[in-house]
Tab-separated table of C-alpha atoms and ligand atoms in Angstrom:
chain	number	residue	atom	x	y	z
D	99	UNK	CA	-57.163	67.878	22.253
D	100	UNK	CA	-53.506	67.957	20.813
D	101	UNK	CA	-52.081	64.405	22.354
D	102	UNK	CA	-48.209	64.983	22.672
D	103	UNK	CA	-46.747	61.695	21.896
D	104	UNK	CA	-43.667	61.168	23.683
D	105	UNK	CA	-43.323	58.047	22.587
D	106	UNK	CA	-43.179	59.147	18.676
D	107	UNK	CA	-41.185	62.369	18.864
D	108	UNK	CA	-38.539	60.274	21.407
D	109	UNK	CA	-38.220	57.969	18.693
D	110	UNK	CA	-37.693	60.968	15.794
D	111	UNK	CA	-34.992	61.995	18.669
D	112	UNK	CA	-33.279	58.473	18.216
D	113	UNK	CA	-32.754	58.309	14.369
D	114	UNK	CA	-31.329	61.179	14.621
D	115	UNK	CA	-28.515	59.993	17.055
D	116	UNK	CA	-28.096	57.105	14.717
D	117	UNK	CA	-25.904	58.465	12.017
D	118	UNK	CA	-24.093	60.589	14.987
D	119	UNK	CA	-23.673	56.458	16.301
D	120	UNK	CA	-22.437	54.945	13.014
D	121	UNK	CA	-20.348	58.041	12.463
D	122	UNK	CA	-18.458	58.023	16.384
D	123	UNK	CA	-18.183	53.829	15.635
D	124	UNK	CA	-16.248	54.300	12.283
D	125	UNK	CA	-13.638	57.188	13.733
D	126	UNK	CA	-13.256	55.534	17.225
D	127	UNK	CA	-13.837	51.983	16.699
D	128	UNK	CA	-16.482	51.321	19.872
D	129	UNK	CA	-19.944	53.112	20.068
D	130	UNK	CA	-21.054	56.582	22.291
D	131	UNK	CA	-21.047	54.024	26.168
D	132	UNK	CA	-23.337	55.004	29.057
D	133	UNK	CA	-23.138	53.226	32.333
D	134	UNK	CA	-25.490	52.928	35.212
D	135	UNK	CA	-25.234	52.333	38.435
D	136	UNK	CA	-28.409	50.525	40.452
D	137	UNK	CA	-27.853	50.132	44.190
D	138	UNK	CA	-30.579	47.810	45.765
D	139	UNK	CA	-33.135	46.282	44.597
D	140	UNK	CA	-36.147	48.876	43.837
D	141	UNK	CA	-38.348	47.441	41.531
D	142	UNK	CA	-39.156	51.072	39.654
D	143	UNK	CA	-35.399	51.376	39.431
D	144	UNK	CA	-34.779	48.447	37.823
D	145	UNK	CA	-37.323	48.751	34.905
D	146	UNK	CA	-36.672	52.386	34.611
D	147	UNK	CA	-32.894	51.588	34.017
D	148	UNK	CA	-33.723	48.434	31.648
D	149	UNK	CA	-35.864	51.069	29.574
D	150	UNK	CA	-32.604	53.132	29.507
D	151	UNK	CA	-30.479	50.372	28.273
D	152	UNK	CA	-32.940	49.080	25.506
D	153	UNK	CA	-33.229	52.212	24.218
D	154	UNK	CA	-29.637	53.288	23.806
D	155	UNK	CA	-29.423	49.664	21.619
D	156	UNK	CA	-32.181	50.662	19.730
D	157	UNK	CA	-29.664	52.782	17.958
D	158	UNK	CA	-25.922	50.995	18.331
D	159	UNK	CA	-25.079	53.360	21.718
D	160	UNK	CA	-24.008	50.855	24.237
D	161	UNK	CA	-24.942	50.508	27.735
D	162	UNK	CA	-23.573	48.605	30.683
D	163	UNK	CA	-25.805	48.465	34.187
D	164	UNK	CA	-23.688	48.286	37.030
D	165	UNK	CA	-25.963	46.042	39.881
D	166	UNK	CA	-24.589	46.468	43.170
D	167	UNK	CA	-26.930	45.313	46.220
D	168	UNK	CA	-28.569	47.752	48.957
D	169	UNK	CA	-25.722	46.322	51.390
D	170	UNK	CA	-22.777	48.321	48.533
D	171	UNK	CA	-21.085	51.194	51.800
D	172	UNK	CA	-20.548	55.035	50.619
D	173	UNK	CA	-16.975	53.978	49.822
D	174	UNK	CA	-17.819	51.193	47.837
D	175	UNK	CA	-20.098	53.025	45.568
D	176	UNK	CA	-17.084	56.195	45.467
D	177	UNK	CA	-14.861	53.314	44.122
D	178	UNK	CA	-16.972	52.115	41.530
D	179	UNK	CA	-18.201	55.740	40.386
D	180	UNK	CA	-14.004	56.531	40.020
D	181	UNK	CA	-13.557	53.676	38.273
D	182	UNK	CA	-15.754	55.002	35.789
D	183	UNK	CA	-14.580	58.492	35.693
D	184	UNK	CA	-11.632	56.755	35.028
D	185	UNK	CA	-12.700	54.345	32.414
D	186	UNK	CA	-11.790	55.926	28.919
D	187	UNK	CA	-14.647	53.546	27.462
D	188	UNK	CA	-17.297	55.748	29.423
D	189	UNK	CA	-18.899	58.049	27.818
D	190	UNK	CA	-21.834	58.746	30.185
D	191	UNK	CA	-22.244	58.087	33.959
D	192	UNK	CA	-25.561	57.887	35.075
D	193	UNK	CA	-26.608	56.856	39.034
D	194	UNK	CA	-29.985	55.862	38.971
D	195	UNK	CA	-32.009	57.162	42.264
D	196	UNK	CA	-33.649	57.169	44.982
D	197	UNK	CA	-30.866	55.469	46.746
D	198	UNK	CA	-30.948	53.494	49.701
D	199	UNK	CA	-31.331	55.512	52.499
D	200	UNK	CA	-27.668	55.222	54.257
D	201	UNK	CA	-25.990	56.379	51.414
D	202	UNK	CA	-25.860	59.955	50.537
D	203	UNK	CA	-26.685	61.445	46.904
D	204	UNK	CA	-25.043	64.628	47.704
D	205	UNK	CA	-22.144	62.750	47.955
D	206	UNK	CA	-22.521	60.471	44.858
D	207	UNK	CA	-22.964	63.654	42.857
D	208	UNK	CA	-19.597	65.102	44.148
D	209	UNK	CA	-18.315	62.258	42.772
D	210	UNK	CA	-19.416	62.403	38.755
D	211	UNK	CA	-16.803	63.647	36.574
D	212	UNK	CA	-18.618	66.583	34.999
D	213	UNK	CA	-17.446	65.534	31.584
D	214	UNK	CA	-19.155	62.177	32.186
D	215	UNK	CA	-22.625	63.594	33.624
D	216	UNK	CA	-25.024	62.406	31.422
D	217	UNK	CA	-27.991	63.499	33.792
D	218	UNK	CA	-26.471	67.023	34.140
D	219	UNK	CA	-26.788	66.750	37.952
D	220	UNK	CA	-23.233	67.383	39.373
D	221	UNK	CA	-22.972	70.869	40.769
D	222	UNK	CA	-20.527	71.912	38.510
D	223	UNK	CA	-23.039	70.682	35.247
D	224	UNK	CA	-26.122	73.048	37.395
D	225	UNK	CA	-23.659	75.532	37.889
D	226	UNK	CA	-22.890	76.147	34.425
D	227	UNK	CA	-26.600	75.549	33.017
D	228	UNK	CA	-28.018	77.974	35.034
D	229	UNK	CA	-25.447	80.332	33.550
D	230	UNK	CA	-26.128	79.193	29.811
D	231	UNK	CA	-23.395	77.693	29.336
D	232	UNK	CA	-23.657	74.058	29.618
D	233	UNK	CA	-23.527	71.325	26.610
D	234	UNK	CA	-26.024	68.926	28.373
D	235	UNK	CA	-29.033	69.938	30.151
D	236	UNK	CA	-31.043	67.912	33.093
D	237	UNK	CA	-32.838	65.120	30.391
D	238	UNK	CA	-36.793	65.636	31.363
D	239	UNK	CA	-36.479	69.624	30.894
D	240	UNK	CA	-35.091	69.375	28.105
D	241	UNK	CA	-37.187	66.580	26.582
D	242	UNK	CA	-40.635	68.656	27.388
D	243	UNK	CA	-38.722	71.659	25.568
D	244	UNK	CA	-37.838	69.392	22.483
D	245	UNK	CA	-41.325	68.342	22.498
D	246	UNK	CA	-42.585	71.822	22.378
D	247	UNK	CA	-40.701	72.509	19.981
D	248	UNK	CA	-41.355	69.248	17.913
D	249	UNK	CA	-45.264	70.674	17.802
D	250	UNK	CA	-43.995	73.807	16.764
D	251	UNK	CA	-45.882	74.849	20.365
D	252	UNK	CA	-44.055	78.359	21.205
D	253	UNK	CA	-43.341	79.650	24.376
D	254	UNK	CA	-42.277	83.026	24.182
D	255	UNK	CA	-45.111	85.229	25.384
D	256	UNK	CA	-46.867	82.540	27.741
D	257	UNK	CA	-47.836	82.898	30.590
D	258	UNK	CA	-45.918	79.765	32.416
D	259	UNK	CA	-46.641	77.879	35.470
D	260	UNK	CA	-44.425	74.893	36.692
D	261	UNK	CA	-45.336	73.072	39.465
D	262	UNK	CA	-42.618	71.218	41.889
D	263	UNK	CA	-38.692	72.822	42.296
D	264	UNK	CA	-36.970	70.413	42.216
D	265	UNK	CA	-33.310	70.056	41.254
D	266	UNK	CA	-33.676	67.675	39.309
D	267	UNK	CA	-37.128	68.787	37.260
D	268	UNK	CA	-39.139	71.739	38.319
D	269	UNK	CA	-35.803	73.964	38.656
D	270	UNK	CA	-34.464	74.011	35.222
D	271	UNK	CA	-37.572	73.495	33.780
D	272	UNK	CA	-38.410	76.785	35.173
D	273	UNK	CA	-34.845	77.939	34.031
D	274	UNK	CA	-35.340	76.536	30.139
D	275	UNK	CA	-38.601	78.063	30.186
D	276	UNK	CA	-37.267	81.617	30.908
D	277	UNK	CA	-35.142	81.294	28.399
D	278	UNK	CA	-37.507	80.537	25.774
D	279	UNK	CA	-38.724	83.558	26.908
D	280	UNK	CA	-41.536	82.372	28.947
D	281	UNK	CA	-42.850	84.343	31.971
D	282	UNK	CA	-42.956	82.105	34.674
D	283	UNK	CA	-44.406	81.299	38.257
D	284	UNK	CA	-43.217	78.044	40.332
D	285	UNK	CA	-45.476	76.736	41.763
D	286	UNK	CA	-44.405	74.406	45.367
D	287	UNK	CA	-46.253	72.509	48.203
D	288	UNK	CA	-45.996	75.132	50.021
D	289	UNK	CA	-47.895	77.338	47.427
D	290	UNK	CA	-51.277	78.725	48.850
D	291	UNK	CA	-54.821	78.245	46.503
D	292	UNK	CA	-52.303	76.851	43.463
D	293	UNK	CA	-55.228	76.730	41.514
D	294	UNK	CA	-55.456	80.341	41.477
D	295	UNK	CA	-52.251	80.335	39.643
D	296	UNK	CA	-52.663	76.687	37.239
D	297	UNK	CA	-55.793	78.359	35.896
D	298	UNK	CA	-54.200	81.536	34.636
D	299	UNK	CA	-51.360	79.897	32.749
D	300	UNK	CA	-51.179	79.270	29.013
D	301	UNK	CA	-48.874	76.108	29.685
D	302	UNK	CA	-48.119	74.479	32.794
D	303	UNK	CA	-45.820	71.843	34.055
D	304	UNK	CA	-47.093	69.392	36.519
D	305	UNK	CA	-43.954	67.527	38.313
D	306	UNK	CA	-45.377	67.450	41.819
D	307	UNK	CA	-44.975	63.486	42.466
D	308	UNK	CA	-48.374	63.542	43.344
D	309	UNK	CA	-51.060	60.869	41.700
D	310	UNK	CA	-53.974	62.439	39.867
D	311	UNK	CA	-53.361	65.782	41.873
D	312	UNK	CA	-54.762	67.922	39.326
D	313	UNK	CA	-57.687	67.744	37.212
D	314	UNK	CA	-59.837	69.835	34.160
D	315	UNK	CA	-60.595	72.422	37.055
D	316	UNK	CA	-57.161	73.614	37.514
D	317	UNK	CA	-56.596	74.615	34.379
D	318	UNK	CA	-58.087	77.274	31.955
D	319	UNK	CA	-59.811	76.592	28.573
D	320	UNK	CA	-57.645	75.212	26.072
D	321	UNK	CA	-54.104	75.253	28.353
D	322	UNK	CA	-51.030	73.362	27.556
D	323	UNK	CA	-50.886	71.051	29.918
D	324	UNK	CA	-47.289	68.494	30.811
D	325	UNK	CA	-47.717	65.881	32.909
D	326	UNK	CA	-44.043	64.717	34.629
D	327	UNK	CA	-45.560	62.765	37.318
D	328	UNK	CA	-45.338	59.266	36.570
D	329	UNK	CA	-46.743	56.947	39.520
D	330	UNK	CA	-48.230	53.000	39.436
D	331	UNK	CA	-51.071	52.600	41.000
D	332	UNK	CA	-50.283	49.304	43.333
D	333	UNK	CA	-48.029	46.733	42.268
D	334	UNK	CA	-48.304	45.652	38.376
D	335	UNK	CA	-51.141	48.305	38.597
D	336	UNK	CA	-51.928	50.804	35.907
D	337	UNK	CA	-49.402	54.134	35.550
D	338	UNK	CA	-50.871	57.855	36.049
D	339	UNK	CA	-49.529	61.013	36.243
D	340	UNK	CA	-49.878	64.046	38.584
D	341	UNK	CA	-53.235	65.034	36.059
D	342	UNK	CA	-56.134	63.688	35.885
D	343	UNK	CA	-55.553	63.406	31.962
D	344	UNK	CA	-59.015	62.374	30.538
D	345	UNK	CA	-61.219	65.171	32.154
D	346	UNK	CA	-58.919	67.258	29.607
D	347	UNK	CA	-59.501	66.149	26.381
D	348	UNK	CA	-62.541	68.501	25.414
D	349	UNK	CA	-60.538	71.214	27.855
D	350	UNK	CA	-57.123	71.648	26.933
D	351	UNK	CA	-55.310	72.683	23.721
D	352	UNK	CA	-52.527	69.837	24.052
D	353	UNK	CA	-51.384	67.257	27.159
D	354	UNK	CA	-49.423	64.769	27.018
D	355	UNK	CA	-50.456	61.472	28.779
D	356	UNK	CA	-48.689	58.778	31.182
D	357	UNK	CA	-47.070	56.572	30.331
D	358	UNK	CA	-46.164	57.676	26.624
D	359	UNK	CA	-45.425	61.560	27.343
D	360	UNK	CA	-42.333	63.224	28.997
D	361	UNK	CA	-40.936	59.596	30.237
D	362	UNK	CA	-39.340	58.424	26.853
D	363	UNK	CA	-38.266	62.379	26.192
D	364	UNK	CA	-36.468	61.527	29.076
D	365	UNK	CA	-34.821	58.708	27.800
D	366	UNK	CA	-34.316	60.015	24.539
D	367	UNK	CA	-33.001	63.124	26.067
D	368	UNK	CA	-29.955	60.797	27.939
D	369	UNK	CA	-29.128	58.911	25.088
D	370	UNK	CA	-28.764	62.707	23.565
D	371	UNK	CA	-26.601	64.104	25.934
D	372	UNK	CA	-24.170	60.997	25.993
D	373	UNK	CA	-24.127	61.106	22.319
D	374	UNK	CA	-22.623	64.834	22.897
D	375	UNK	CA	-20.433	64.081	25.892
D	376	UNK	CA	-18.499	61.144	23.449
D	377	UNK	CA	-18.214	63.431	21.375
D	378	UNK	CA	-17.349	66.524	22.866
D	379	UNK	CA	-14.524	63.899	24.887
D	380	UNK	CA	-13.098	62.935	21.180
D	381	UNK	CA	-13.149	65.915	20.186
D	382	UNK	CA	-15.126	66.326	17.640
D	383	UNK	CA	-17.561	68.826	18.751
R	239	NAD	P1	-39.511	65.807	43.939
R	239	NAD	O1	-40.140	64.859	45.227
R	239	NAD	O2	-38.215	65.933	43.969
R	239	NAD	O3	-40.370	67.168	44.061
R	239	NAD	C1	-41.496	67.375	43.790
R	239	NAD	C2	-42.049	68.561	43.729
R	239	NAD	O4	-43.205	69.127	44.003
R	239	NAD	C3	-41.181	69.321	45.221
R	239	NAD	O5	-40.707	71.018	44.685
R	239	NAD	C4	-42.940	70.579	45.790
R	239	NAD	O6	-42.544	71.192	46.327
R	239	NAD	C5	-43.632	70.313	45.314
R	239	NAD	N1	-44.545	69.443	45.099
R	239	NAD	C6	-45.242	68.584	46.441
R	239	NAD	N2	-46.280	68.396	46.541
R	239	NAD	C7	-47.448	69.604	45.916
R	239	NAD	C8	-48.694	70.132	46.300
R	239	NAD	N3	-49.367	69.426	47.049
R	239	NAD	N4	-48.749	71.136	45.472
R	239	NAD	C9	-47.667	72.108	44.674
R	239	NAD	N5	-46.201	71.678	44.692
R	239	NAD	C10	-45.981	70.214	45.019
R	239	NAD	O7	-39.830	65.030	43.096
R	239	NAD	P2	-39.369	65.385	41.422
R	239	NAD	O8	-37.877	64.448	41.509
R	239	NAD	O9	-39.441	66.697	40.946
R	239	NAD	O10	-40.531	64.372	40.520
R	239	NAD	C11	-41.670	64.477	40.365
R	239	NAD	C12	-42.312	63.855	39.409
R	239	NAD	O11	-42.545	63.331	38.405
R	239	NAD	C13	-42.386	62.428	40.712
R	239	NAD	O12	-43.475	61.876	40.228
R	239	NAD	C14	-41.282	61.552	39.596
R	239	NAD	O13	-41.716	60.020	39.786
R	239	NAD	C15	-41.745	62.080	37.853
R	239	NAD	N6	-40.082	62.627	37.192
R	239	NAD	C16	-40.178	61.749	36.342
R	239	NAD	C17	-39.478	61.666	35.150
R	239	NAD	C18	-39.798	61.514	33.600
R	239	NAD	O14	-38.891	60.851	33.123
R	239	NAD	N7	-41.478	61.226	33.077
R	239	NAD	C19	-38.313	62.219	35.539
R	239	NAD	C20	-38.519	62.484	36.858
R	239	NAD	C21	-39.293	62.762	37.154
């Protein structure tokens, strides 16, 4: 089985961005800048945000983390987003989800300026994306497509199944695979006999958010399996995905591990999107 190494591919994506960052710095005297808003003290979110900052800095991009306490009101959060919208030195804005329960993520998505929407989550970005007119695409699904291209895995004509229908992963993943000429079925929590669908697929993208839910018996021989899920086995425990990766070694054609698969690709795509937004705003594209 071919292990699809997201760490390696993400490194290549970052290397390809570095000259663009250098050129931007030369022309504008500053680096493309990602602002991340983090509300509350969710441990996993703090780790994700720190990793995004490290990745930015590894290629000379700048990144600021705006930490806000759990007690932050909707108005305070909206004001912070407006401040970043208006800051000419900020190119990309990302509000780390999940938010504390009293805050409305829908409202947050209405606040972010579409021209700074590095995660492609605002309703304007989503509309452009589903109409096939977006410059930046949702980070995780686009990262998966970059990885497939890197390994020369052609999607055209394949039967693909996407497990999950969230706005952030499942739906845009299905759209990108459709755009790449796969024949796509979307499965979800109300799908009956899920494995009847997954077992027929040449390519399965699993984004159900259920630890180790699918294994060898759920895939056909020589399937390509992309695991988006990410879970921690208790505090400080090992990371795992939605798929029992170890069962696939003599069975799948190719699969992504967790960690080191889709996760690094998501971050690399976020950097790519921020760079693109910076270049667009500066008139370089
Ligand atoms: P979500 O909870 O918003 O959506 C999960 C989807 O899975 C839903 O559409 C639901 O219908 C479906 N689902 C749930 N249980 C199912 C079941 N038993 N059978 C079939 N479908 C089922 O989650 P999300 O934001 O789309 O994220 C999914 C997973 O991916 C989570 O584990 C999340 O942490 C992870 N994630 C990873 C990255 C990354 O970069 N690796 C990025 C985003 C999300």
